[in-house]
Amino acid sequence: MKTVAVIGLKGGSSKSTAALHLAVSAEAAGLSVAVIDSDPQGSAHKWFERREAETPSIIREIDGDAFPRLQGLARKNGTDLLLIDTAGKAETTALAACEIADLVLVPIRPTQFDLETLGTVKRTVRVAERLNQTWVMLAQVPTGSNARRMVEEGEAAIHAYGLQLAPVRIATRAAFAYAMSAGLTATEFEPSGKAANEVAGVYQWVSGLLHLSKQPTGELVDA
Ligand SMILES: Nc1ncnc2c1ncn2[C@@H]1O[C@H](COP(=O)(O)OP(=O)(O)O)[C@@H](O)[C@H]1O
Ligand SMILES: [Mg+2]
């Protein structure tokens, strides 16, 4: 089993969106997936309540001290991928999530106010000894003609903080917002749309990093 912590110090940076899209993509690839929703706002949980499908499993737990036990349970239940969605203003919970993660994903909007939180993010992943497993991914990147400059500035800031830049990113697209409010993912809402295509790229990259591929025998390749 692999565990992915999705963290970030700002609310609204696409953490829940990224976690749920990874969860549904992994399920579509044949994996058994669970999501811990540790945000008191419960966005992932509420998304699931709007959802018709009965998966992925969403576990509500805001106490980071419970994460190791939940991780053990998930492993015992045959979960292949555990995602931990965290709140923007919960550094202790984010730290607890990072401590048990194989990969830490930090979605971030390429704006000054958001980028300047990366110093604290870095301290958190350092304390958790996960600096090398942490990737910052640009999210909600505008698609207009000024976007290129925002991407360049965002990438430069991530490098300046000494953090790893994810080779994939997510644009601002209505399909993400529509899908989330319908209890779906963009891949389900508009399978051939641009958002779905981006999600496929993100999943492929994460899946490659974690060697998440399902064998016909049902065994997870853990190379
Ligand atoms: N790439 C995107 N394009 C458009 N809307 C997005 C995108 N990512 C997230 N959103 C919307 O922005 C809001 C915040 O996203 P969310 O994933 O809940 O952030 P967080 O979990 O970091 O607080 C939600 O309403 C979501 O639907
Ligand atoms: Mg959230």
PDB file of C-alpha atoms and ligand atoms in Angstrom:
ATOM      1  CA  MET A   1       0.000   0.000   0.000  1.00  0.00           C
ATOM      2  CA  LYS A   2       1.122   3.526  -0.725  1.00  0.00           C
ATOM      3  CA  THR A   3       0.103   6.658   1.130  1.00  0.00           C
ATOM      4  CA  VAL A   4      -0.167  10.135  -0.368  1.00  0.00           C
ATOM      5  CA  ALA A   5      -0.566  13.227   1.826  1.00  0.00           C
ATOM      6  CA  VAL A   6      -2.088  16.252   0.122  1.00  0.00           C
ATOM      7  CA  ILE A   7      -1.121  19.343   2.082  1.00  0.00           C
ATOM      8  CA  GLY A   8      -0.803  23.110   1.798  1.00  0.00           C
ATOM      9  CA  LEU A   9      -1.266  26.073   4.072  1.00  0.00           C
ATOM     10  CA  LYS A  10      -3.902  27.874   2.069  1.00  0.00           C
ATOM     11  CA  GLY A  11      -7.534  26.958   1.797  1.00  0.00           C
ATOM     12  CA  GLY A  12      -8.843  26.697  -1.739  1.00  0.00           C
ATOM     13  CA  SER A  13      -5.574  25.556  -3.305  1.00  0.00           C
ATOM     14  CA  SER A  14      -7.143  22.408  -4.865  1.00  0.00           C
ATOM     15  CA  LYS A  15      -6.060  19.939  -2.164  1.00  0.00           C
ATOM     16  CA  SER A  16      -9.419  18.161  -1.965  1.00  0.00           C
ATOM     17  CA  THR A  17      -9.882  18.379  -5.718  1.00  0.00           C
ATOM     18  CA  ALA A  18      -6.472  16.784  -6.298  1.00  0.00           C
ATOM     19  CA  ALA A  19      -6.983  14.095  -3.636  1.00  0.00           C
ATOM     20  CA  LEU A  20     -10.388  13.051  -4.986  1.00  0.00           C
ATOM     21  CA  HIS A  21      -9.232  13.043  -8.607  1.00  0.00           C
ATOM     22  CA  LEU A  22      -6.255  10.870  -7.711  1.00  0.00           C
ATOM     23  CA  ALA A  23      -8.562   8.569  -5.758  1.00  0.00           C
ATOM     24  CA  VAL A  24     -11.022   8.088  -8.606  1.00  0.00           C
ATOM     25  CA  SER A  25      -8.223   7.743 -11.184  1.00  0.00           C
ATOM     26  CA  ALA A  26      -6.562   5.040  -9.102  1.00  0.00           C
ATOM     27  CA  GLU A  27      -9.864   3.190  -8.785  1.00  0.00           C
ATOM     28  CA  ALA A  28     -10.363   3.395 -12.521  1.00  0.00           C
ATOM     29  CA  ALA A  29      -6.937   1.775 -12.832  1.00  0.00           C
ATOM     30  CA  GLY A  30      -8.185  -1.130 -10.711  1.00  0.00           C
ATOM     31  CA  LEU A  31      -6.761  -0.146  -7.332  1.00  0.00           C
ATOM     32  CA  SER A  32      -8.535  -0.246  -4.026  1.00  0.00           C
ATOM     33  CA  VAL A  33      -8.531   3.298  -2.638  1.00  0.00           C
ATOM     34  CA  ALA A  34      -9.371   5.035   0.636  1.00  0.00           C
ATOM     35  CA  VAL A  35      -9.338   8.735   1.431  1.00  0.00           C
ATOM     36  CA  ILE A  36      -8.933  10.188   4.915  1.00  0.00           C
ATOM     37  CA  ASP A  37     -10.756  13.521   5.086  1.00  0.00           C
ATOM     38  CA  SER A  38      -9.025  15.323   7.939  1.00  0.00           C
ATOM     39  CA  ASP A  39     -10.448  18.764   7.198  1.00  0.00           C
ATOM     40  CA  PRO A  40     -13.098  19.802   9.757  1.00  0.00           C
ATOM     41  CA  GLN A  41     -14.912  21.411   6.798  1.00  0.00           C
ATOM     42  CA  GLY A  42     -15.332  17.912   5.388  1.00  0.00           C
ATOM     43  CA  SER A  43     -15.242  18.797   1.684  1.00  0.00           C
ATOM     44  CA  ALA A  44     -14.320  15.269   0.607  1.00  0.00           C
ATOM     45  CA  HIS A  45     -16.971  13.773   2.847  1.00  0.00           C
ATOM     46  CA  LYS A  46     -19.615  16.163   1.508  1.00  0.00           C
ATOM     47  CA  TRP A  47     -18.516  15.419  -2.042  1.00  0.00           C
ATOM     48  CA  PHE A  48     -19.068  11.736  -1.331  1.00  0.00           C
ATOM     49  CA  GLU A  49     -22.552  12.455   0.017  1.00  0.00           C
ATOM     50  CA  ARG A  50     -23.391  14.062  -3.328  1.00  0.00           C
ATOM     51  CA  ARG A  51     -21.946  11.082  -5.161  1.00  0.00           C
ATOM     52  CA  GLU A  52     -23.945   8.197  -6.576  1.00  0.00           C
ATOM     53  CA  ALA A  53     -21.056   5.750  -6.782  1.00  0.00           C
ATOM     54  CA  GLU A  54     -20.216   3.989  -3.527  1.00  0.00           C
ATOM     55  CA  THR A  55     -16.468   4.391  -3.848  1.00  0.00           C
ATOM     56  CA  PRO A  56     -13.875   5.628  -3.028  1.00  0.00           C
ATOM     57  CA  SER A  57     -14.193   5.095   0.722  1.00  0.00           C
ATOM     58  CA  ILE A  58     -13.962   8.325   2.661  1.00  0.00           C
ATOM     59  CA  ILE A  59     -12.884   8.153   6.297  1.00  0.00           C
ATOM     60  CA  ARG A  60     -13.453  11.267   8.425  1.00  0.00           C
ATOM     61  CA  GLU A  61     -10.702  11.772  10.971  1.00  0.00           C
ATOM     62  CA  ILE A  62      -9.419  15.158  12.012  1.00  0.00           C
ATOM     63  CA  ASP A  63      -7.029  13.851  14.663  1.00  0.00           C
ATOM     64  CA  GLY A  64      -3.621  13.258  13.107  1.00  0.00           C
ATOM     65  CA  ASP A  65      -2.678  10.965  16.005  1.00  0.00           C
ATOM     66  CA  ALA A  66      -5.152   8.454  14.575  1.00  0.00           C
ATOM     67  CA  PHE A  67      -3.501   8.336  11.129  1.00  0.00           C
ATOM     68  CA  PRO A  68      -1.007   5.515  11.839  1.00  0.00           C
ATOM     69  CA  ARG A  69      -3.817   3.308  13.159  1.00  0.00           C
ATOM     70  CA  LEU A  70      -6.035   4.096  10.152  1.00  0.00           C
ATOM     71  CA  GLN A  71      -3.115   3.427   7.837  1.00  0.00           C
ATOM     72  CA  GLY A  72      -2.641   0.028   9.477  1.00  0.00           C
ATOM     73  CA  LEU A  73      -6.339  -0.752   9.095  1.00  0.00           C
ATOM     74  CA  ALA A  74      -6.353   0.307   5.453  1.00  0.00           C
ATOM     75  CA  ARG A  75      -3.362  -1.915   4.781  1.00  0.00           C
ATOM     76  CA  LYS A  76      -5.058  -4.831   6.499  1.00  0.00           C
ATOM     77  CA  ASN A  77      -8.215  -4.276   4.457  1.00  0.00           C
ATOM     78  CA  GLY A  78      -6.303  -4.610   1.200  1.00  0.00           C
ATOM     79  CA  THR A  79      -6.205  -0.930   0.290  1.00  0.00           C
ATOM     80  CA  ASP A  80      -3.656  -0.194  -2.438  1.00  0.00           C
ATOM     81  CA  LEU A  81      -3.652   3.583  -2.173  1.00  0.00           C
ATOM     82  CA  LEU A  82      -4.453   5.735   0.853  1.00  0.00           C
ATOM     83  CA  LEU A  83      -4.868   9.484   0.309  1.00  0.00           C
ATOM     84  CA  ILE A  84      -4.938  11.964   3.180  1.00  0.00           C
ATOM     85  CA  ASP A  85      -6.720  15.221   2.449  1.00  0.00           C
ATOM     86  CA  THR A  86      -5.792  17.949   4.929  1.00  0.00           C
ATOM     87  CA  ALA A  87      -7.058  21.374   5.925  1.00  0.00           C
ATOM     88  CA  GLY A  88      -5.229  24.567   5.014  1.00  0.00           C
ATOM     89  CA  LYS A  89      -4.834  25.748   8.566  1.00  0.00           C
ATOM     90  CA  ALA A  90      -3.837  22.569  10.338  1.00  0.00           C
ATOM     91  CA  GLU A  91      -0.078  22.295  10.462  1.00  0.00           C
ATOM     92  CA  THR A  92      -0.057  19.559  13.110  1.00  0.00           C
ATOM     93  CA  THR A  93      -2.426  17.396  11.087  1.00  0.00           C
ATOM     94  CA  ALA A  94      -0.433  18.074   7.921  1.00  0.00           C
ATOM     95  CA  LEU A  95       2.726  17.025   9.774  1.00  0.00           C
ATOM     96  CA  ALA A  96       1.059  13.810  10.964  1.00  0.00           C
ATOM     97  CA  ALA A  97      -0.053  13.084   7.379  1.00  0.00           C
ATOM     98  CA  CYS A  98       3.436  13.730   6.001  1.00  0.00           C
ATOM     99  CA  GLU A  99       5.030  11.470   8.602  1.00  0.00           C
ATOM    100  CA  ILE A 100       3.238   8.403   7.255  1.00  0.00           C
ATOM    101  CA  ALA A 101       3.301   9.372   3.565  1.00  0.00           C
ATOM    102  CA  ASP A 102       5.278   7.875   0.705  1.00  0.00           C
ATOM    103  CA  LEU A 103       4.564  11.001  -1.317  1.00  0.00           C
ATOM    104  CA  VAL A 104       3.543  14.499  -0.256  1.00  0.00           C
ATOM    105  CA  LEU A 105       1.676  16.521  -2.868  1.00  0.00           C
ATOM    106  CA  VAL A 106       1.363  20.278  -2.420  1.00  0.00           C
ATOM    107  CA  PRO A 107      -1.039  21.831  -4.911  1.00  0.00           C
ATOM    108  CA  ILE A 108      -0.539  25.589  -4.993  1.00  0.00           C
ATOM    109  CA  ARG A 109      -1.930  28.527  -6.926  1.00  0.00           C
ATOM    110  CA  PRO A 110       0.807  30.521  -8.632  1.00  0.00           C
ATOM    111  CA  THR A 111       0.038  33.739  -6.776  1.00  0.00           C
ATOM    112  CA  GLN A 112       2.282  35.688  -4.426  1.00  0.00           C
ATOM    113  CA  PHE A 113       0.201  35.146  -1.281  1.00  0.00           C
ATOM    114  CA  ASP A 114       0.058  31.422  -1.869  1.00  0.00           C
ATOM    115  CA  LEU A 115       3.656  30.951  -2.948  1.00  0.00           C
ATOM    116  CA  GLU A 116       4.969  32.716   0.137  1.00  0.00           C
ATOM    117  CA  THR A 117       3.485  29.987   2.334  1.00  0.00           C
ATOM    118  CA  LEU A 118       6.000  27.524   0.875  1.00  0.00           C
ATOM    119  CA  GLY A 119       8.567  28.325   3.565  1.00  0.00           C
ATOM    120  CA  THR A 120       6.263  26.911   6.228  1.00  0.00           C
ATOM    121  CA  VAL A 121       5.340  23.981   3.992  1.00  0.00           C
ATOM    122  CA  LYS A 122       9.026  23.221   3.634  1.00  0.00           C
ATOM    123  CA  ARG A 123       9.559  23.311   7.394  1.00  0.00           C
ATOM    124  CA  THR A 124       6.676  20.884   7.865  1.00  0.00           C
ATOM    125  CA  VAL A 125       7.977  18.341   5.349  1.00  0.00           C
ATOM    126  CA  ARG A 126      11.492  18.723   6.729  1.00  0.00           C
ATOM    127  CA  VAL A 127      10.334  17.929  10.247  1.00  0.00           C
ATOM    128  CA  ALA A 128       8.523  14.902   8.815  1.00  0.00           C
ATOM    129  CA  GLU A 129      11.723  13.978   6.930  1.00  0.00           C
ATOM    130  CA  ARG A 130       9.828  13.986   3.640  1.00  0.00           C
ATOM    131  CA  LEU A 131      11.587  16.755   1.721  1.00  0.00           C
ATOM    132  CA  ASN A 132      12.692  14.367  -1.029  1.00  0.00           C
ATOM    133  CA  GLN A 133       9.216  12.859  -1.314  1.00  0.00           C
ATOM    134  CA  THR A 134       7.502  16.249  -1.563  1.00  0.00           C
ATOM    135  CA  TRP A 135       6.328  17.750  -4.846  1.00  0.00           C
ATOM    136  CA  VAL A 136       4.728  21.128  -5.341  1.00  0.00           C
ATOM    137  CA  MET A 137       2.210  21.176  -8.167  1.00  0.00           C
ATOM    138  CA  LEU A 138       0.861  24.360  -9.705  1.00  0.00           C
ATOM    139  CA  ALA A 139      -2.924  24.362  -9.609  1.00  0.00           C
ATOM    140  CA  GLN A 140      -5.653  26.715 -10.762  1.00  0.00           C
ATOM    141  CA  VAL A 141      -3.296  28.131 -13.352  1.00  0.00           C
ATOM    142  CA  PRO A 142      -5.191  30.671 -15.468  1.00  0.00           C
ATOM    143  CA  THR A 143      -5.455  29.756 -19.129  1.00  0.00           C
ATOM    144  CA  GLY A 144      -5.313  33.309 -20.534  1.00  0.00           C
ATOM    145  CA  SER A 145      -2.422  34.972 -22.321  1.00  0.00           C
ATOM    146  CA  ASN A 146      -0.822  36.131 -19.050  1.00  0.00           C
ATOM    147  CA  ALA A 147      -0.682  32.610 -17.693  1.00  0.00           C
ATOM    148  CA  ARG A 148       2.797  31.834 -18.970  1.00  0.00           C
ATOM    149  CA  ARG A 149       4.312  34.511 -16.778  1.00  0.00           C
ATOM    150  CA  MET A 150       2.426  33.208 -13.738  1.00  0.00           C
ATOM    151  CA  VAL A 151       3.686  29.701 -14.396  1.00  0.00           C
ATOM    152  CA  GLU A 152       7.254  30.933 -14.767  1.00  0.00           C
ATOM    153  CA  GLU A 153       7.071  32.964 -11.574  1.00  0.00           C
ATOM    154  CA  GLY A 154       5.455  30.090  -9.714  1.00  0.00           C
ATOM    155  CA  GLU A 155       8.081  27.639 -10.874  1.00  0.00           C
ATOM    156  CA  ALA A 156      10.873  30.044  -9.975  1.00  0.00           C
ATOM    157  CA  ALA A 157       9.441  30.499  -6.470  1.00  0.00           C
ATOM    158  CA  ILE A 158       9.185  26.744  -5.917  1.00  0.00           C
ATOM    159  CA  HIS A 159      12.807  26.304  -6.982  1.00  0.00           C
ATOM    160  CA  ALA A 160      13.900  29.258  -4.854  1.00  0.00           C
ATOM    161  CA  TYR A 161      12.424  27.533  -1.795  1.00  0.00           C
ATOM    162  CA  GLY A 162      14.439  24.434  -2.689  1.00  0.00           C
ATOM    163  CA  LEU A 163      11.316  22.373  -3.268  1.00  0.00           C
ATOM    164  CA  GLN A 164      10.687  19.908  -6.088  1.00  0.00           C
ATOM    165  CA  LEU A 165       8.386  21.093  -8.859  1.00  0.00           C
ATOM    166  CA  ALA A 166       5.865  18.565 -10.155  1.00  0.00           C
ATOM    167  CA  PRO A 167       6.198  18.093 -13.923  1.00  0.00           C
ATOM    168  CA  VAL A 168       2.406  18.325 -14.255  1.00  0.00           C
ATOM    169  CA  ARG A 169      -0.063  21.073 -13.425  1.00  0.00           C
ATOM    170  CA  ILE A 170      -3.769  21.820 -13.304  1.00  0.00           C
ATOM    171  CA  ALA A 171      -5.411  24.792 -14.990  1.00  0.00           C
ATOM    172  CA  THR A 172      -8.472  26.652 -13.780  1.00  0.00           C
ATOM    173  CA  ARG A 173     -11.285  24.880 -15.570  1.00  0.00           C
ATOM    174  CA  ALA A 174     -14.998  25.013 -14.955  1.00  0.00           C
ATOM    175  CA  ALA A 175     -15.203  21.223 -15.328  1.00  0.00           C
ATOM    176  CA  PHE A 176     -13.362  20.805 -12.011  1.00  0.00           C
ATOM    177  CA  ALA A 177     -15.811  22.975 -10.121  1.00  0.00           C
ATOM    178  CA  TYR A 178     -18.894  21.480 -11.817  1.00  0.00           C
ATOM    179  CA  ALA A 179     -17.660  17.969 -11.210  1.00  0.00           C
ATOM    180  CA  MET A 180     -16.900  18.568  -7.531  1.00  0.00           C
ATOM    181  CA  SER A 181     -20.327  20.039  -6.907  1.00  0.00           C
ATOM    182  CA  ALA A 182     -21.958  17.034  -8.586  1.00  0.00           C
ATOM    183  CA  GLY A 183     -20.053  14.440  -6.542  1.00  0.00           C
ATOM    184  CA  LEU A 184     -18.007  13.536  -9.598  1.00  0.00           C
ATOM    185  CA  THR A 185     -14.528  14.061 -10.935  1.00  0.00           C
ATOM    186  CA  ALA A 186     -13.731  15.964 -14.112  1.00  0.00           C
ATOM    187  CA  THR A 187     -12.815  12.615 -15.663  1.00  0.00           C
ATOM    188  CA  GLU A 188     -16.335  11.367 -14.999  1.00  0.00           C
ATOM    189  CA  PHE A 189     -18.052  14.672 -15.789  1.00  0.00           C
ATOM    190  CA  GLU A 190     -16.366  15.267 -19.133  1.00  0.00           C
ATOM    191  CA  PRO A 191     -14.137  12.289 -19.996  1.00  0.00           C
ATOM    192  CA  SER A 192     -12.729  13.786 -23.170  1.00  0.00           C
ATOM    193  CA  GLY A 193     -12.269  17.324 -21.822  1.00  0.00           C
ATOM    194  CA  LYS A 194      -9.067  19.194 -21.079  1.00  0.00           C
ATOM    195  CA  ALA A 195      -9.498  18.834 -17.321  1.00  0.00           C
ATOM    196  CA  ALA A 196      -9.766  15.049 -17.668  1.00  0.00           C
ATOM    197  CA  ASN A 197      -6.638  15.068 -19.786  1.00  0.00           C
ATOM    198  CA  GLU A 198      -4.726  16.992 -17.122  1.00  0.00           C
ATOM    199  CA  VAL A 199      -5.925  14.627 -14.429  1.00  0.00           C
ATOM    200  CA  ALA A 200      -4.718  11.669 -16.480  1.00  0.00           C
ATOM    201  CA  GLY A 201      -1.300  13.323 -16.624  1.00  0.00           C
ATOM    202  CA  VAL A 202      -1.223  13.896 -12.876  1.00  0.00           C
ATOM    203  CA  TYR A 203      -2.290  10.334 -12.114  1.00  0.00           C
ATOM    204  CA  GLN A 204       0.208   8.873 -14.554  1.00  0.00           C
ATOM    205  CA  TRP A 205       3.012  10.844 -12.944  1.00  0.00           C
ATOM    206  CA  VAL A 206       2.016   9.887  -9.362  1.00  0.00           C
ATOM    207  CA  SER A 207       1.484   6.309 -10.406  1.00  0.00           C
ATOM    208  CA  GLY A 208       4.959   6.210 -11.928  1.00  0.00           C
ATOM    209  CA  LEU A 209       6.585   7.688  -8.814  1.00  0.00           C
ATOM    210  CA  LEU A 210       4.847   5.199  -6.529  1.00  0.00           C
ATOM    211  CA  HIS A 211       4.932   2.220  -8.916  1.00  0.00           C
ATOM    212  CA  LEU A 212       1.188   1.947  -8.664  1.00  0.00           C
ATOM    213  CA  SER A 213       0.206  -0.553 -11.253  1.00  0.00           C
ATOM    214  CA  LYS A 214      -2.148  -3.394 -10.946  1.00  0.00           C
ATOM    215  CA  GLN A 215      -1.075  -6.804 -12.161  1.00  0.00           C
ATOM    216  CA  PRO A 216      -3.636  -9.200 -13.635  1.00  0.00           C
ATOM    217  CA  THR A 217      -3.137 -11.312 -10.482  1.00  0.00           C
ATOM    218  CA  GLY A 218      -4.468  -8.442  -8.413  1.00  0.00           C
ATOM    219  CA  GLU A 219      -1.113  -7.875  -6.766  1.00  0.00           C
ATOM    220  CA  LEU A 220       0.294  -4.396  -6.546  1.00  0.00           C
ATOM    221  CA  VAL A 221       3.699  -4.052  -8.132  1.00  0.00           C
ATOM    222  CA  ASP A 222       5.963  -2.600  -5.513  1.00  0.00           C
ATOM    223  CA  ALA A 223       9.217  -2.314  -7.394  1.00  0.00           C
TER     224      ALA A 223
HETATM  225  N1  LIG B   1      -8.434  23.533 -11.288  1.00  0.00           N
HETATM  226  C1  LIG B   1      -9.573  24.066 -10.869  1.00  0.00           C
HETATM  227  N2  LIG B   1     -10.359  24.782 -11.695  1.00  0.00           N
HETATM  228  C2  LIG B   1     -11.515  25.327 -11.272  1.00  0.00           C
HETATM  229  N3  LIG B   1     -11.971  25.237 -10.011  1.00  0.00           N
HETATM  230  C3  LIG B   1     -11.220  24.547  -9.127  1.00  0.00           C
HETATM  231  C4  LIG B   1     -10.004  23.931  -9.501  1.00  0.00           C
HETATM  232  N4  LIG B   1      -9.487  23.329  -8.400  1.00  0.00           N
HETATM  233  C5  LIG B   1     -10.350  23.548  -7.405  1.00  0.00           C
HETATM  234  N5  LIG B   1     -11.396  24.276  -7.833  1.00  0.00           N
HETATM  235  C6  LIG B   1     -12.512  24.769  -7.019  1.00  0.00           C
HETATM  236  O1  LIG B   1     -11.965  25.668  -6.063  1.00  0.00           O
HETATM  237  C7  LIG B   1     -12.513  25.427  -4.787  1.00  0.00           C
HETATM  238  C8  LIG B   1     -11.405  25.044  -3.816  1.00  0.00           C
HETATM  239  O2  LIG B   1     -10.853  23.792  -4.204  1.00  0.00           O
HETATM  240  P1  LIG B   1     -10.549  22.666  -3.125  1.00  0.00           P
HETATM  241  O3  LIG B   1     -10.049  21.477  -3.847  1.00  0.00           O
HETATM  242  O4  LIG B   1     -11.735  22.490  -2.238  1.00  0.00           O
HETATM  243  O5  LIG B   1      -9.370  23.376  -2.321  1.00  0.00           O
HETATM  244  P2  LIG B   1      -8.756  23.015  -0.889  1.00  0.00           P
HETATM  245  O6  LIG B   1      -9.131  21.602  -0.592  1.00  0.00           O
HETATM  246  O7  LIG B   1      -7.298  23.214  -1.066  1.00  0.00           O
HETATM  247  O8  LIG B   1      -9.343  23.991   0.082  1.00  0.00           O
HETATM  248  C9  LIG B   1     -13.565  24.355  -4.950  1.00  0.00           C
HETATM  249  O9  LIG B   1     -14.799  24.965  -5.092  1.00  0.00           O
HETATM  250  C10 LIG B   1     -13.166  23.639  -6.237  1.00  0.00           C
HETATM  251  O10 LIG B   1     -14.266  23.109  -6.904  1.00  0.00           O
HETATM  252 MG    MG B   2     -10.067  20.808   1.053  1.00  0.00          MG
END
